[in-house]
């Protein structure tokens, strides 16, 4: 599933000549785990009131989300060919009014976690067992709104919310630690009242275990240590692949590496 998602995403970005492939590839295994084994969602009934909520706060990696939703049957795979084209519902950032399975519009960083906390608080008030998941970039954790959301989640004891940080250590233009230091990251999250799970972010068994419900009654924070551009040698851990578009020759090499892995 993860390989197919990456291949479709590669094709989409090559056709559109825009996208954020490095972050797409770092988050793919997280999305694969959630949609393949964790989320209670139904592509035939995407607005079921009791569905789990998933928010991709790092909305610039929409390509990975669209490929995942298509794989799971939320819309036909053929629609991926329209990515970022004029009037396509598959915009450069996800839009909940146009794409089945998208819970909220994201793009401006620092918005997804507050929305997720709102969803989780609503579920608690309604006595609903539904869970809420949000995926954020690590550079995005420099936004103050995320720490306000973290305080709120802990204050209301929202154990149904799981915040997953795609910890690839690179953001647009530089490393996260060169831009604004996050470490000691696990300690900071724990001090805000979270049950922290620090894991290898491309290990499916570790991801599956880390996305299970809270064991402490606290909200859960998963630090998923990932590789930007995961799966393609010339993209991995290279800051320029935040939004670089591969050439046709690079696409050929990437396809070979992904399919032979």
XYZ file of C-alpha atoms in Angstrom:
261
model
C 0.000 0.000 0.000
C 2.757 2.444 0.959
C 4.682 1.737 -2.240
C 1.619 2.326 -4.405
C 0.849 5.573 -2.602
C 4.385 6.814 -3.240
C 4.270 5.794 -6.899
C 0.961 7.577 -7.482
C 2.226 10.630 -5.645
C 5.391 10.684 -7.743
C 3.323 10.507 -10.924
C 1.006 13.293 -9.751
C 3.813 15.684 -8.894
C 5.693 14.935 -12.097
C 2.566 15.666 -14.147
C 1.600 18.821 -12.232
C 5.189 20.102 -11.934
C 4.549 21.135 -8.350
C 4.124 19.533 -4.954
C 5.953 18.674 -1.743
C 7.314 15.230 -2.425
C 9.888 15.090 0.382
C 7.275 15.560 3.081
C 4.813 13.382 1.177
C 7.238 10.473 1.303
C 8.115 10.989 4.977
C 4.443 10.905 6.001
C 3.308 8.055 3.712
C 3.951 5.212 6.149
C 2.040 7.065 8.865
C -0.955 7.502 6.548
C -0.710 3.876 5.429
C -0.852 2.665 9.019
C -3.762 4.913 9.962
C -5.927 4.185 6.927
C -4.844 0.574 6.557
C -5.237 -0.564 10.142
C -6.344 2.067 12.660
C -8.995 4.567 11.568
C -12.677 3.734 11.842
C -13.730 5.335 8.564
C -15.935 4.139 5.709
C -15.270 5.442 2.181
C -18.880 4.644 1.257
C -20.135 6.823 4.133
C -17.452 9.485 4.687
C -19.693 11.726 6.791
C -20.793 9.089 9.307
C -21.172 11.062 12.563
C -19.371 8.353 14.528
C -16.372 8.071 12.205
C -12.912 8.694 13.563
C -11.527 12.077 12.577
C -8.229 12.471 10.748
C -6.678 15.879 10.069
C -3.564 16.382 7.971
C -2.364 19.625 9.511
C 0.696 19.702 7.248
C -1.653 20.319 4.350
C 1.143 20.928 1.852
C 1.585 17.132 1.727
C -1.858 16.807 0.176
C -0.471 14.558 -2.564
C 0.193 11.772 -0.074
C -3.275 12.179 1.431
C -5.010 12.152 -1.963
C -3.134 9.006 -2.997
C -4.107 7.348 0.289
C -7.768 8.318 -0.013
C -7.868 7.062 -3.604
C -6.240 3.783 -2.575
C -8.917 3.333 0.108
C -11.774 4.078 -2.288
C -12.895 7.552 -1.214
C -12.772 8.620 -4.877
C -11.617 6.994 -8.152
C -7.882 6.647 -8.637
C -8.228 8.196 -12.101
C -8.981 11.564 -10.459
C -5.385 11.753 -9.250
C -4.440 12.761 -12.807
C -6.180 16.110 -12.199
C -3.982 17.061 -9.226
C -3.355 20.831 -9.114
C -5.053 21.380 -12.455
C -7.495 24.225 -13.037
C -10.837 23.598 -11.274
C -9.682 20.217 -9.945
C -10.995 19.324 -6.482
C -7.483 18.023 -5.752
C -5.885 21.344 -4.949
C -2.377 21.864 -3.626
C -3.919 21.851 -0.148
C -6.891 19.675 0.888
C -10.404 21.116 0.820
C -13.153 19.441 2.861
C -15.947 20.761 0.619
C -14.433 19.177 -2.487
C -12.710 15.934 -1.465
C -14.482 13.068 0.347
C -12.584 12.024 3.456
C -10.990 15.422 4.111
C -12.108 16.712 7.523
C -10.852 20.288 7.405
C -9.042 22.636 5.056
C -5.364 22.840 5.945
C -2.367 24.678 4.619
C -1.541 27.535 7.006
C 0.518 25.651 9.562
C -0.583 25.545 13.184
C -4.305 25.175 12.468
C -4.848 21.412 12.345
C -4.048 20.581 15.961
C -6.456 23.191 17.397
C -9.214 21.836 15.132
C -8.415 18.281 16.223
C -8.681 19.299 19.870
C -12.082 20.804 19.105
C -13.208 17.535 17.517
C -11.979 15.554 20.529
C -13.675 17.898 22.996
C -16.936 17.576 21.040
C -16.668 13.783 21.187
C -16.129 13.907 24.952
C -19.116 16.202 25.474
C -21.262 13.870 23.352
C -20.042 10.737 25.113
C -18.820 9.352 21.784
C -16.050 6.732 21.532
C -14.755 8.169 18.259
C -11.071 9.040 18.130
C -9.291 12.015 16.599
C -5.883 11.914 14.910
C -3.816 14.799 13.590
C -0.513 14.679 11.704
C 1.774 17.677 11.956
C 5.187 18.525 10.614
C 7.996 19.042 13.115
C 8.726 22.508 11.730
C 5.072 23.245 12.337
C 5.660 22.687 16.051
C 7.344 26.088 16.123
C 3.820 27.576 15.910
C 2.447 28.848 19.225
C -1.083 27.768 18.367
C -0.012 24.131 18.616
C 1.196 24.583 22.184
C -2.038 26.346 23.105
C -3.870 23.338 21.674
C -1.626 21.007 23.653
C -2.464 22.813 26.896
C -6.165 22.606 26.080
C -6.026 18.889 25.272
C -4.303 18.142 28.559
C -6.587 20.431 30.583
C -9.721 18.685 29.329
C -8.102 15.236 29.577
C -8.796 14.488 25.915
C -7.417 10.964 25.834
C -9.173 10.342 22.499
C -6.835 12.694 20.616
C -3.553 11.454 19.131
C -1.122 14.010 17.773
C 1.456 12.526 15.414
C 4.519 14.608 14.585
C 6.280 13.742 11.326
C 9.769 14.249 12.772
C 11.931 14.355 9.624
C 14.057 17.206 11.049
C 13.815 19.310 7.901
C 11.530 22.187 7.023
C 11.426 24.616 4.137
C 14.965 25.851 3.610
C 16.763 24.394 6.635
C 16.846 21.869 9.437
C 14.384 22.301 12.280
C 17.130 22.582 14.869
C 18.881 25.250 12.813
C 15.650 27.239 12.578
C 14.273 26.946 16.110
C 15.323 24.230 18.529
C 12.668 21.644 19.413
C 14.752 19.347 21.585
C 14.339 17.992 24.169
C 11.138 17.324 22.239
C 9.720 14.339 24.186
C 10.282 16.134 27.488
C 8.507 19.257 26.259
C 5.457 17.304 25.144
C 5.389 15.316 28.384
C 5.575 18.543 30.399
C 2.440 19.724 28.603
C 0.572 16.672 29.895
C 0.902 14.166 27.041
C 1.558 10.471 26.985
C 4.573 10.525 24.669
C 5.525 7.706 22.302
C 8.882 8.239 20.550
C 9.185 5.732 17.698
C 10.835 4.958 14.334
C 8.355 6.476 11.908
C 8.765 3.993 9.060
C 8.341 0.879 11.228
C 4.765 -0.306 10.663
C 4.674 -2.423 13.829
C 5.875 0.522 15.914
C 3.390 2.861 14.221
C 0.521 0.446 14.830
C 1.393 0.116 18.511
C 1.908 3.871 18.937
C -1.504 4.712 17.483
C -3.418 2.551 19.943
C -5.567 4.321 22.577
C -4.105 6.135 25.542
C -3.102 3.951 28.483
C -2.866 6.823 30.974
C -5.998 8.896 30.373
C -3.841 11.600 28.820
C -3.816 12.796 25.216
C -1.201 10.964 23.150
C 1.722 12.519 21.275
C 3.578 10.274 18.828
C 6.996 11.475 17.705
C 7.439 9.540 14.464
C 11.114 9.814 13.515
C 11.072 9.800 9.730
C 13.239 10.496 6.684
C 12.279 13.264 4.304
C 12.021 11.757 0.812
C 11.919 8.224 2.261
C 12.435 5.484 -0.322
C 14.333 7.453 -2.974
C 18.088 7.738 -2.453
C 18.641 11.157 -4.009
C 15.739 12.681 -2.068
C 16.382 11.285 1.389
C 17.366 13.860 4.019
C 17.801 16.595 1.406
C 16.209 19.904 2.315
C 15.726 20.972 -1.316
C 13.181 18.174 -1.812
C 10.730 20.034 0.400
C 9.185 21.321 -2.816
C 11.528 20.344 -5.648
C 9.966 18.600 -8.656
C 11.795 15.565 -10.115
C 12.857 15.483 -13.749
C 11.678 12.675 -16.024
C 15.033 10.934 -15.556
C 14.757 11.223 -11.786
C 11.213 9.863 -11.919
C 12.493 6.780 -13.740
C 15.161 6.221 -11.095
C 12.687 6.811 -8.265
C 10.213 4.292 -9.711
C 12.988 1.691 -9.931
C 14.067 2.263 -6.350
C 10.532 2.219 -4.962
C 9.467 -0.915 -6.816
C 12.693 -2.800 -6.041
C 12.799 -1.946 -2.344
